[in-house]
Coordinates of C-alpha atoms and ligand atoms in Angstrom, one line a residue:
X281 CA 0.0 0.0 0.0
X282 CA 1.0 3.6 -0.4
X283 CA 2.6 5.5 2.4
X284 CA 0.3 8.4 3.5
X285 CA 2.5 9.3 6.4
X286 CA 0.5 10.2 9.6
X287 CA -2.8 9.9 7.6
X288 CA -2.4 6.3 6.5
X289 CA -5.1 4.9 8.7
X290 CA -7.5 7.8 8.1
X291 CA -7.1 7.5 4.4
X292 CA -8.0 3.9 4.3
X293 CA -11.0 4.2 6.6
X294 CA -12.1 7.6 5.2
X295 CA -15.7 8.6 4.4
X296 CA -17.2 12.1 4.3
X297 CA -19.2 11.5 7.5
X298 CA -15.9 11.9 9.2
X299 CA -15.7 15.5 7.9
X300 CA -19.1 16.2 9.4
X301 CA -18.0 14.7 12.7
X302 CA -14.9 16.9 12.5
X303 CA -17.1 20.0 12.5
X304 CA -19.5 18.4 15.0
X305 CA -22.3 18.8 12.4
X306 CA -25.5 16.8 13.1
X307 CA -27.6 15.7 10.2
X308 CA -30.7 17.9 9.8
X309 CA -29.2 20.9 11.6
X310 CA -28.8 24.2 9.6
X311 CA -25.3 24.6 8.1
X312 CA -24.0 28.2 7.5
X313 CA -20.4 28.9 6.6
X314 CA -20.7 32.5 8.1
X315 CA -21.7 31.0 11.5
X316 CA -19.0 28.3 11.4
X317 CA -16.3 30.8 10.6
X318 CA -17.2 33.3 13.4
X319 CA -19.9 32.5 15.9
X320 CA -18.9 28.9 16.4
X321 CA -15.2 29.8 17.0
X322 CA -16.4 32.3 19.6
X323 CA -18.5 29.6 21.3
X324 CA -15.4 27.5 21.5
X325 CA -13.9 30.1 23.8
X326 CA -11.8 31.8 21.1
X327 CA -13.8 35.1 20.9
X328 CA -10.7 37.2 21.7
X329 CA -8.3 35.2 19.5
X330 CA -7.1 37.2 16.5
X331 CA -8.7 36.0 13.3
X332 CA -7.2 38.5 10.8
X333 CA -4.0 40.5 10.9
X334 CA -4.4 42.9 8.0
X335 CA -1.7 45.1 6.5
X336 CA -2.6 47.7 3.9
X337 CA -0.6 49.1 1.0
X338 CA 0.8 51.9 3.0
X339 CA 1.8 49.7 6.0
X340 CA -1.3 50.3 8.2
X341 CA -2.0 47.3 10.4
X342 CA -5.3 46.3 11.8
X343 CA -6.3 43.3 13.8
X344 CA -9.7 41.7 14.1
X345 CA -10.7 39.1 16.7
X346 CA -13.1 36.3 16.0
X347 CA -15.6 38.3 18.0
X348 CA -15.0 41.3 15.7
X349 CA -15.6 39.0 12.8
X350 CA -18.8 37.8 14.3
X351 CA -20.2 41.2 15.1
X352 CA -19.1 42.9 11.9
X353 CA -20.4 40.2 9.6
X354 CA -23.7 40.4 11.6
X355 CA -23.6 44.2 10.9
X356 CA -23.1 43.6 7.2
X357 CA -25.8 40.9 7.1
X358 CA -28.2 43.3 8.9
X359 CA -27.5 46.1 6.5
X360 CA -28.0 44.0 3.4
X361 CA -31.2 42.6 4.8
X362 CA -32.4 46.1 5.4
X363 CA -31.9 46.8 1.7
X364 CA -34.3 44.0 0.9
X365 CA -31.6 41.4 -0.2
X366 CA -33.0 37.9 0.2
X367 CA -31.6 34.4 0.5
X368 CA -30.4 33.2 -2.8
X369 CA -29.7 36.7 -4.2
X370 CA -26.3 37.2 -5.8
X371 CA -24.2 39.8 -4.1
X372 CA -20.9 40.8 -5.7
X373 CA -17.8 41.8 -3.8
X374 CA -15.6 44.0 -6.0
X375 CA -12.7 45.4 -4.1
X376 CA -9.0 45.1 -3.2
X377 CA -8.1 42.9 -0.3
X378 CA -9.4 45.2 2.4
X379 CA -11.1 44.0 5.6
X380 CA -14.6 44.7 4.2
X381 CA -14.0 42.1 1.6
X382 CA -13.6 39.3 4.1
X383 CA -16.2 40.5 6.5
X384 CA -18.9 41.2 3.9
X385 CA -18.3 37.7 2.5
X386 CA -19.3 36.2 5.8
X387 CA -22.2 38.6 6.2
X388 CA -23.6 37.7 2.8
X389 CA -23.5 34.0 3.7
X390 CA -25.1 34.7 7.1
X391 CA -28.0 36.3 5.2
X392 CA -28.4 33.1 3.1
X393 CA -27.4 35.1 -0.1
X394 CA -24.8 34.0 -2.6
X395 CA -21.4 35.6 -2.4
X396 CA -20.0 36.4 -5.9
X397 CA -16.4 37.6 -5.6
X398 CA -15.1 39.6 -8.6
X399 CA -11.3 40.2 -9.1
X400 CA -10.7 43.9 -8.4
X401 CA -8.6 44.3 -11.5
X402 CA -11.5 43.3 -13.8
X403 CA -12.4 45.9 -16.4
X404 CA -15.9 46.9 -17.5
X405 CA -16.5 44.1 -20.0
X406 CA -15.2 41.4 -17.7
X407 CA -17.5 42.7 -14.9
X408 CA -20.5 43.1 -17.1
X409 CA -20.3 39.5 -18.4
X410 CA -20.2 38.1 -14.9
X411 CA -22.8 40.4 -13.3
X412 CA -25.2 40.1 -16.3
X413 CA -25.0 36.3 -16.3
X414 CA -25.6 36.0 -12.6
X415 CA -28.3 38.7 -12.5
X416 CA -26.5 40.1 -9.5
X417 CA -28.7 42.3 -7.3
X418 CA -26.0 44.2 -5.5
X419 CA -22.3 45.0 -5.6
X420 CA -20.2 46.0 -2.6
X421 CA -17.3 48.0 -3.8
X422 CA -14.9 50.9 -3.1
X423 CA -14.1 54.4 -4.3
X424 CA -11.3 53.1 -6.5
X425 CA -13.5 50.6 -8.4
X426 CA -17.1 51.8 -8.3
X427 CA -16.9 53.9 -11.4
X428 CA -16.4 50.8 -13.5
X429 CA -19.7 49.6 -12.3
X430 CA -21.3 53.0 -12.8
X431 CA -20.4 52.9 -16.5
X432 CA -22.2 49.6 -17.1
X433 CA -25.1 49.8 -14.6
X434 CA -27.6 51.0 -17.3
X435 CA -27.1 47.7 -19.0
X436 CA -27.7 45.8 -15.8
X437 CA -31.4 46.2 -14.9
X438 CA -31.2 43.6 -12.1
X439 CA -28.5 45.5 -10.3
X440 CA -30.4 47.4 -7.6
X441 CA -27.6 48.4 -5.2
X442 CA -24.1 49.7 -5.7
X443 CA -22.6 50.1 -2.3
X444 CA -19.4 52.1 -1.7
X445 CA -17.8 51.2 1.6
X446 CA -14.8 53.5 2.0
X447 CA -15.9 57.0 1.1
X448 CA -18.7 59.0 2.6
X449 CA -18.2 61.8 0.2
X450 CA -19.0 60.1 -3.0
X451 CA -21.6 62.0 -5.0
X452 CA -24.2 59.4 -5.3
X453 CA -26.3 58.7 -8.4
X454 CA -29.3 56.5 -8.7
X455 CA -29.0 53.0 -7.1
X456 CA -25.7 54.0 -5.4
X457 CA -25.3 54.1 -1.6
X458 CA -22.6 54.4 1.0
X459 CA -22.0 52.0 3.9
X460 CA -19.2 52.6 6.3
X461 CA -18.6 49.6 8.6
X462 CA -16.6 51.5 11.2
X463 CA -19.5 53.9 11.7
X464 CA -22.3 51.4 11.7
X465 CA -23.7 50.2 15.0
X466 CA -22.4 46.7 15.7
X467 CA -25.1 44.1 15.6
X468 CA -24.9 41.7 18.5
X469 CA -27.6 39.3 17.4
X470 CA -28.4 38.6 13.8
X471 CA -30.8 35.9 13.0
X472 CA -28.6 33.8 10.8
X473 CA -30.5 32.3 7.9
X474 CA -30.9 28.5 8.4
X475 CA -29.1 27.4 5.2
X476 CA -28.7 23.7 4.9
X477 CA -25.8 21.8 3.4
X478 CA -27.2 22.0 -0.1
X479 CA -28.0 25.8 0.0
X480 CA -26.0 27.8 -2.5
X481 CA -23.1 29.8 -1.0
X482 CA -20.4 31.1 -3.3
X483 CA -20.5 31.7 -7.1
X484 CA -17.0 31.9 -8.7
X485 CA -16.7 32.6 -12.4
X486 CA -14.1 30.6 -14.3
X487 CA -13.0 30.6 -18.0
X488 CA -13.5 27.8 -20.5
X489 CA -12.3 27.4 -24.1
X490 CA -15.5 28.5 -25.7
X491 CA -18.3 30.7 -24.7
X492 CA -18.6 33.1 -21.8
X493 CA -17.0 32.5 -18.4
X494 CA -19.1 30.0 -16.4
X495 CA -20.3 30.5 -12.8
X496 CA -19.4 27.5 -10.7
X497 CA -22.0 27.4 -7.9
X498 CA -20.9 26.0 -4.5
X499 CA -23.0 25.1 -1.5
X500 CA -22.5 25.4 2.3
X501 CA -21.5 21.8 2.5
X502 CA -18.3 22.8 0.8
X503 CA -17.0 23.7 4.3
X504 CA -16.6 20.0 5.1
X505 CA -13.9 19.5 2.5
X506 CA -12.4 23.0 2.9
X507 CA -12.1 22.6 6.6
X508 CA -10.7 19.1 6.6
X509 CA -8.2 19.8 3.8
X510 CA -7.0 22.9 5.7
X511 CA -6.2 20.7 8.6
X512 CA -4.7 17.7 6.8
X513 CA -3.1 19.3 3.8
X514 CA -2.2 22.9 5.0
X515 CA -1.6 21.2 8.4
X516 CA -3.1 24.2 10.2
X517 CA -2.8 24.0 14.0
X518 CA -4.3 26.3 16.7
X519 CA -1.1 28.3 17.3
X520 CA -0.3 28.8 13.6
X521 CA -0.1 32.2 11.9
X522 CA -1.2 31.4 8.3
X523 CA -0.8 33.4 5.2
X524 CA -2.6 32.7 1.9
X525 CA -1.3 35.0 -0.8
X526 CA -4.3 34.5 -3.1
X527 CA -6.9 37.1 -3.8
X528 CA -10.6 36.1 -3.0
X529 CA -11.5 37.1 -6.6
X530 CA -10.2 33.6 -7.3
X531 CA -11.2 30.4 -5.6
X532 CA -8.0 29.9 -3.6
X533 CA -8.7 33.2 -1.8
X534 CA -12.1 32.1 -0.6
X535 CA -11.7 28.4 0.0
X536 CA -8.3 28.7 1.7
X537 CA -8.1 32.5 2.3
X538 CA -11.4 32.6 4.2
X539 CA -13.5 29.5 4.8
X540 CA -10.9 26.8 5.5
X541 CA -8.7 28.6 8.0
X542 CA -11.4 30.4 9.8
X543 CA -13.6 27.3 10.2
X544 CA -10.6 26.0 12.2
X545 CA -10.3 29.2 14.2
X546 CA -6.8 30.0 12.7
X547 CA -5.2 33.4 12.8
X548 CA -4.5 34.6 9.3
X549 CA -2.5 37.4 7.7
X550 CA -4.1 39.3 4.9
X551 CA -1.7 41.5 2.9
X552 CA -3.0 44.1 0.6
X553 CA 0.4 45.4 -0.5
X554 CA 1.0 43.5 -3.7
X555 CA 4.1 41.5 -4.6
X556 CA 7.6 42.3 -3.7
X557 CA 10.3 39.8 -2.5
X558 CA 11.6 42.0 0.3
X559 CA 8.1 43.2 1.3
X560 CA 6.9 39.6 1.6
X561 CA 9.8 38.4 3.7
X562 CA 9.5 41.4 6.0
X563 CA 5.8 40.6 6.4
X564 CA 6.5 37.0 7.2
X565 CA 9.2 38.0 9.7
X566 CA 7.1 40.7 11.4
X567 CA 4.0 38.5 11.9
X568 CA 5.9 35.3 12.4
X569 CA 4.1 33.4 9.6
X570 CA 4.3 29.7 10.2
X571 CA 2.2 28.2 7.3
X572 CA 2.3 29.8 3.9
X573 CA 0.1 29.0 0.9
X574 CA 1.3 30.6 -2.4
X575 CA 1.7 30.0 -6.1
X576 CA 4.5 28.9 -8.5
X577 CA 4.6 32.3 -10.3
X578 CA 5.3 34.1 -7.0
X579 CA 7.9 31.4 -6.1
X580 CA 9.7 31.9 -9.4
X581 CA 9.7 35.7 -8.8
X582 CA 11.2 35.1 -5.4
X583 CA 13.7 32.7 -6.8
X584 CA 15.0 35.5 -9.1
X585 CA 15.8 37.6 -6.1
X586 CA 17.9 34.9 -4.7
X587 CA 18.5 32.9 -1.5
X588 CA 20.6 35.5 0.3
X589 CA 17.6 37.8 0.6
X590 CA 15.7 35.1 2.3
X591 CA 18.5 34.4 4.7
X592 CA 18.6 38.1 5.7
X593 CA 15.2 37.7 7.4
X594 CA 14.3 35.8 10.5
X595 CA 11.8 33.3 9.2
X596 CA 12.3 30.9 12.0
X597 CA 8.5 30.7 12.7
X598 CA 7.9 29.2 9.2
X599 CA 7.4 25.5 9.3
X600 CA 5.3 24.5 6.3
X601 CA 4.8 25.8 2.7
X602 CA 2.3 24.8 0.0
X603 CA 1.7 25.9 -3.6
X604 CA -1.3 25.8 -6.0
X605 CA -2.6 27.0 -9.3
X606 CA 0.0 26.0 -11.9
X607 CA 2.6 23.3 -12.3
X608 CA 5.3 23.6 -9.6
X609 CA 8.5 23.0 -11.4
X610 CA 11.1 20.7 -9.6
X611 CA 13.6 23.6 -9.5
X612 CA 11.1 25.6 -7.3
X613 CA 10.9 22.6 -4.9
X614 CA 14.6 22.3 -4.7
X615 CA 15.0 26.1 -4.2
X616 CA 12.5 25.9 -1.3
X617 CA 14.7 23.4 0.4
X618 CA 17.8 25.5 -0.2
X619 CA 16.3 28.8 0.8
X620 CA 13.8 27.8 3.6
X621 CA 15.1 24.3 4.6
X622 CA 11.8 22.8 3.5
X623 CA 10.1 21.9 0.2
X624 CA 6.9 23.5 -1.2
X625 CA 4.1 21.0 -1.0
X626 CA 2.2 21.1 -4.3
X627 CA -1.6 20.9 -4.2
X628 CA -4.0 20.6 -7.2
X629 CA -7.6 21.5 -7.5
X630 CA -10.0 23.8 -9.5
X631 CA -12.7 26.4 -9.1
X632 CA -15.1 23.5 -9.8
X633 CA -13.7 21.2 -7.2
X634 CA -14.0 23.8 -4.4
X635 CA -11.2 22.2 -2.4
X636 CA -7.9 20.4 -2.8
X637 CA -8.4 17.0 -4.6
X638 CA -4.8 15.9 -5.4
X639 CA -2.0 16.8 -3.1
X640 CA 1.1 16.3 -1.0
X641 CA 0.5 15.7 2.7
X642 CA 2.7 16.7 5.5
X643 CA 5.0 13.8 6.2
X644 CA 4.6 12.4 2.7
X645 CA 7.6 11.9 0.5
X646 CA 7.7 14.8 -1.9
X647 CA 8.7 13.9 -5.4
X648 CA 9.7 17.3 -7.0
X649 CA 7.5 17.8 -10.1
X650 CA 4.6 15.7 -8.9
X651 CA 1.3 17.1 -7.5
X652 CA 1.0 14.2 -5.0
X653 CA -1.9 11.8 -4.5
X654 CA -5.6 11.9 -4.2
X655 CA -7.0 13.5 -1.0
X656 CA -8.9 11.0 1.2
X657 CA -12.5 10.6 0.0
X658 CA -11.5 11.5 -3.6
X659 CA -11.3 8.9 -6.3
X660 CA -8.9 10.3 -8.9
X661 CA -7.9 8.5 -12.1
X662 CA -6.7 9.2 -15.6
X663 CA -8.9 8.3 -18.6
X664 CA -7.8 7.4 -22.0
X665 CA -7.9 10.5 -24.2
X666 CA -10.0 8.8 -26.9
X667 CA -12.0 6.0 -25.3
X668 CA -12.5 7.6 -21.8
X669 CA -11.6 4.2 -20.2
X670 CA -9.7 4.2 -17.0
X671 CA -6.0 3.8 -17.6
X672 CA -4.6 1.2 -15.2
X673 CA -1.0 1.0 -16.2
X674 CA 1.4 3.5 -14.6
X675 CA 3.0 6.4 -16.3
X676 CA 0.5 6.7 -19.2
X677 CA -0.9 10.2 -19.9
X678 CA -4.6 10.6 -19.7
X679 CA -7.3 13.0 -18.6
X680 CA -7.6 13.6 -14.9
X681 CA -11.1 12.5 -13.8
X682 CA -12.8 12.5 -10.4
X683 CA -15.6 10.4 -9.1
X684 CA -18.4 12.9 -8.3
X685 CA -19.8 13.2 -4.8
X686 CA -17.4 15.1 -2.5
X687 CA -18.9 18.0 -0.6
X688 CA -17.2 20.9 -2.2
X689 CA -17.9 19.9 -5.8
X690 CA -19.7 22.6 -7.7
X691 CA -23.5 21.9 -8.0
X692 CA -24.0 23.6 -11.3
X693 CA -22.7 26.2 -13.8
X694 CA -25.0 29.1 -13.3
X695 CA -27.7 29.1 -16.0
X696 CA -25.8 26.6 -18.0
X697 CA -26.9 23.0 -17.6
X698 CA -25.6 22.0 -21.0
X699 CA -22.0 22.9 -20.3
X700 CA -22.3 21.4 -16.8
X701 CA -23.4 18.1 -18.2
X702 CA -20.6 18.1 -20.8
X703 CA -18.1 17.9 -17.9
X704 CA -19.3 14.4 -17.0
X705 CA -18.5 11.3 -19.0
X706 CA -19.2 7.7 -18.0
X707 CA -19.9 8.8 -14.4
X708 CA -16.6 10.7 -14.1
X709 CA -16.1 14.5 -13.7
X710 CA -13.6 15.5 -16.3
X711 CA -11.2 18.1 -15.0
X712 CA -9.8 19.2 -18.4
X713 CA -6.2 18.5 -17.4
X714 CA -3.8 15.8 -18.5
X715 CA -1.5 13.9 -16.2
X716 CA 0.0 10.5 -15.7
X717 CA 0.1 8.5 -12.5
X718 CA 3.2 6.6 -11.3
X719 CA 3.2 3.2 -9.7
X720 CA 3.0 4.8 -6.2
X721 CA -0.1 6.8 -7.1
X722 CA 1.6 10.2 -7.6
X723 CA 0.1 12.4 -10.3
X724 CA 2.5 14.1 -12.8
X725 CA 0.8 17.1 -14.5
X726 CA 1.3 17.3 -18.2
X727 CA -0.9 20.2 -19.3
X728 CA -4.4 21.3 -20.0
X729 CA -6.6 19.5 -22.4
X730 CA -8.2 22.6 -23.8
X731 CA -7.1 26.1 -24.9
X732 CA -7.6 27.9 -21.6
X733 CA -4.6 30.0 -20.8
X734 CA -3.0 29.8 -17.3
X735 CA -1.1 33.0 -16.8
X736 CA 0.5 33.4 -13.3
X737 CA -1.9 30.8 -11.9
X738 CA -5.0 32.6 -13.3
X739 CA -7.1 31.1 -16.0
X740 CA -8.1 33.3 -18.8
X741 CA -10.4 32.2 -21.6
X742 CA -9.3 32.8 -25.2
X743 CA -12.8 33.3 -26.3
X744 CA -13.3 36.2 -23.9
X745 CA -10.1 37.8 -25.2
X746 CA -11.0 37.3 -28.8
X747 CA -14.5 38.7 -28.4
X748 CA -13.0 41.8 -26.8
X749 CA -10.2 42.1 -29.5
X750 CA -12.7 42.2 -32.4
X751 CA -14.4 45.2 -30.7
X752 CA -11.3 47.2 -31.4
X753 CA -11.8 49.4 -34.4
X754 CA -8.8 48.0 -36.3
X755 CA -9.4 44.3 -35.7
X756 CA -11.1 42.1 -38.2
X757 CA -10.2 38.7 -36.7
X758 CA -8.3 37.5 -33.8
X759 CA -7.0 34.4 -32.0
X760 CA -5.6 34.3 -28.4
X761 CA -3.2 31.6 -27.2
X762 CA -0.8 31.1 -24.4
X763 CA 2.9 31.5 -25.2
X764 CA 5.7 30.2 -22.8
X765 CA 7.0 32.6 -20.2
X766 CA 9.8 31.9 -17.8
X767 CA 8.0 33.5 -14.8
X768 CA 4.3 33.5 -15.5
X769 CA 4.4 30.0 -17.2
X770 CA 2.2 31.4 -20.0
X771 CA 1.3 34.8 -21.1
X772 CA -1.4 35.8 -23.7
X773 CA -0.3 36.3 -27.3
X774 CA -2.8 37.5 -29.9
X775 CA -2.8 36.9 -33.6
X776 CA -4.6 39.7 -35.3
X777 CA -5.8 40.2 -38.8
X778 CA -6.6 43.9 -39.4
X779 CA -9.5 45.5 -41.2
X780 CA -8.8 47.1 -44.6
X781 CA -7.2 50.5 -44.2
X782 CA -5.3 49.6 -41.0
X783 CA -1.6 48.7 -40.8
X784 CA 0.3 46.9 -38.1
X785 CA 2.6 49.1 -36.1
X786 CA 3.9 49.3 -32.5
X787 CA 1.5 52.1 -31.8
X788 CA -1.4 50.0 -32.9
X789 CA -0.1 47.1 -30.9
X790 CA 0.0 49.3 -27.8
X791 CA -3.5 50.6 -28.4
X792 CA -4.9 47.1 -28.7
X793 CA -3.1 45.9 -25.6
X794 CA -4.4 48.8 -23.5
X795 CA -7.9 48.3 -25.0
X796 CA -7.9 44.7 -23.6
X797 CA -6.3 45.7 -20.2
X798 CA -9.1 48.2 -19.7
X799 CA -11.9 46.1 -20.9
X800 CA -10.9 42.8 -19.3
X801 CA -7.9 42.9 -17.0
X802 CA -4.1 43.2 -17.0
X803 CA -4.0 39.3 -16.9
X804 CA -5.9 39.1 -20.2
X805 CA -3.9 41.7 -21.9
X806 CA -1.8 40.2 -24.7
X807 CA 2.0 40.6 -24.0
X808 CA 2.6 40.3 -27.7
X809 CA 0.5 40.9 -30.8
X810 CA 1.4 39.4 -34.1
X811 CA -0.3 40.9 -37.2
X812 CA -1.1 38.4 -39.8
X813 CA -2.9 38.5 -43.2
X814 CA -5.3 35.8 -42.2
X815 CA -5.8 33.2 -39.5
X816 CA -5.5 29.4 -40.0
X817 CA -9.0 27.9 -40.1
X818 CA -10.7 24.5 -40.3
X819 CA -12.9 23.7 -43.2
X820 CA -15.9 24.7 -41.2
X821 CA -14.3 28.1 -40.5
X822 CA -13.1 27.7 -36.9
X823 CA -9.9 29.3 -36.0
X824 CA -7.2 26.7 -35.4
X825 CA -5.9 28.0 -32.1
X826 CA -4.1 24.7 -31.4
X827 CA -1.9 25.2 -34.4
X828 CA -0.9 28.7 -33.4
X829 CA -0.3 27.5 -29.8
X830 CA 1.8 24.6 -31.0
X831 CA 4.0 27.0 -33.0
X832 CA 4.5 29.2 -30.0
X833 CA 5.6 26.2 -27.9
X834 CA 7.8 24.8 -30.7
X835 CA 5.8 21.6 -30.7
X836 CA 5.4 19.2 -33.6
X837 CA 2.3 20.1 -35.5
X838 CA 2.2 17.0 -37.5
X839 CA -1.0 16.2 -39.4
X840 CA -3.2 19.2 -39.2
X841 CA -6.3 17.3 -40.3
X842 CA -6.5 16.0 -36.7
X843 CA -6.9 19.5 -35.5
X844 CA -9.9 20.0 -37.7
X845 CA -12.2 18.1 -35.3
X846 CA -11.4 20.1 -32.2
Ligands
WTA1084 C1 -4.3 24.4 -12.9 C2 -7.2 27.1 -8.9 C3 -0.6 22.1 -12.2 C4 -5.0 23.3 -13.6 C5 -7.2 26.4 -7.6 C6 -6.4 23.4 -13.1 C7 -2.5 23.2 -11.6 C8 -6.6 24.9 -13.0 C9 -2.3 23.0 -10.2 C10 -7.6 25.4 -12.1 C11 -1.1 22.2 -9.9 C12 -4.2 24.1 -10.4 N1 -0.3 21.8 -10.9 N2 -1.7 22.7 -12.5 N3 -0.8 22.0 -8.6 N4 -3.3 23.5 -9.5 N5 -3.7 23.9 -11.7 O1 -10.0 27.0 -11.4 O2 -5.0 23.5 -15.0 O3 -8.4 28.9 -11.1 O4 -7.4 22.9 -13.9 O5 -8.4 26.9 -9.6 O6 -5.2 25.4 -12.7 O7 -7.6 26.8 -11.9 P1 -8.7 27.5 -11.0

């Protein structure tokens, strides 16, 4: 049998009831993530324990206890309820990583509404697509970002409330309001909505190859998987100071930057100051971070600044480091050992899976370059690329597939049953990633099975970029693909055919880049634009992105007729 370190026994005997026991959840009781992450921790005698140490861009530090979290999330819930927001309504959170983001998230859940986080760097078009699809009723935002919403609100008839939380002096227009948490009366008792395990909780949009981004809908039962994996994979213990570097605009920032750690009553650091090697080490030294969850792109950037910089800081509190979001290259694992005296533990999962599904455990032998093994309760296999049969021999590449049924699995794509159904074949959930499995059950990631671009650990959909590109006055046709990048793994490259009368130039390239940055986000902005006369197409007229991508990666293109069916 495999060696699962300290979890060997648990792994063999595992079933998801254990996760319910773990949170002392009794069948039939209400289950509300907002309550579990604040009120319950207070009831366990940890009301005064620090839940969040927040540091802002300019170095301001604020600390919130679990009792503060409880009262302030009540206050948010009470305010939103007063506006007429009801259970099941979608409430967007659109702001940088300020305390209001974390607190309002819990407040929305306490109300029984659905929290819909939106990455703060999204531009108007990216915002519109997601708010329109979800028929969002409200958006909680800040002075810095609310004008983007203002510019699209006329096209969003369902959007009733645009709430600015950090500036009393905004001149308000129709549907806009101000809510300042510090000035609001703290609400001691809020009647938390009795959501059950299957009540919807969080709606995260994620990009696919075709069509608009899809809203993966999660339910309150996700907490079972998020809590247990925070304990077993992130190894969180009561005395830990934990830092998750992810932004809650993406799933890691909610599953493991809010729900997982707080469901265990763990103190976490939230840093709103952006990336910087020196800044990050100083922060970890200052707050004595002991468990750190980050991403390969950040690790590669830290690597560039060298080991000496690490050694100049007292990081003696640090005892465990994990990574997620993109392939963690073996060099990064080795560098971790050299610089911090410990490896990065790779974890694999998706917006759709809600929690870690394939991973390295504490105590497990780390094989640099491998994502580790299936989490207890998860049946993970690889399927043949053509027949979808389970591959039983080791080291053969196939599609990573999971047996449905774990608690944090998405329950639907919002308003999109057809695409949701297409993710299941022969009773397996198809992740869209390729991997092999070695004879010891370790997964070795190969790449995605679709055209979605993973840049700096963030997924961007080529279709969304192409649709935005052709809105530029000069663009007739466009294709977006990922091209290799030493730090970000991939960056967006666009192939563009121009309309008659336009000529490719560096000015035009810049104009198109900025157009996309503003409309979508800096992540979606092409880092390079190649002007072409026409784009390669299949007989049915579909752009052959695969061919363009293969050229960027220097891969064998071979027989292009096979690309025609994709
Ligand atoms: C990729 C992020 C290699 C993968 C939590 C997956 C990874 C997509 C890893 C999900 C890993 C995530 N090694 N690739 N350890 N973790 N991925 O939905 O392609 O933003 O399908 O969720 O990121 O990205 P998402």
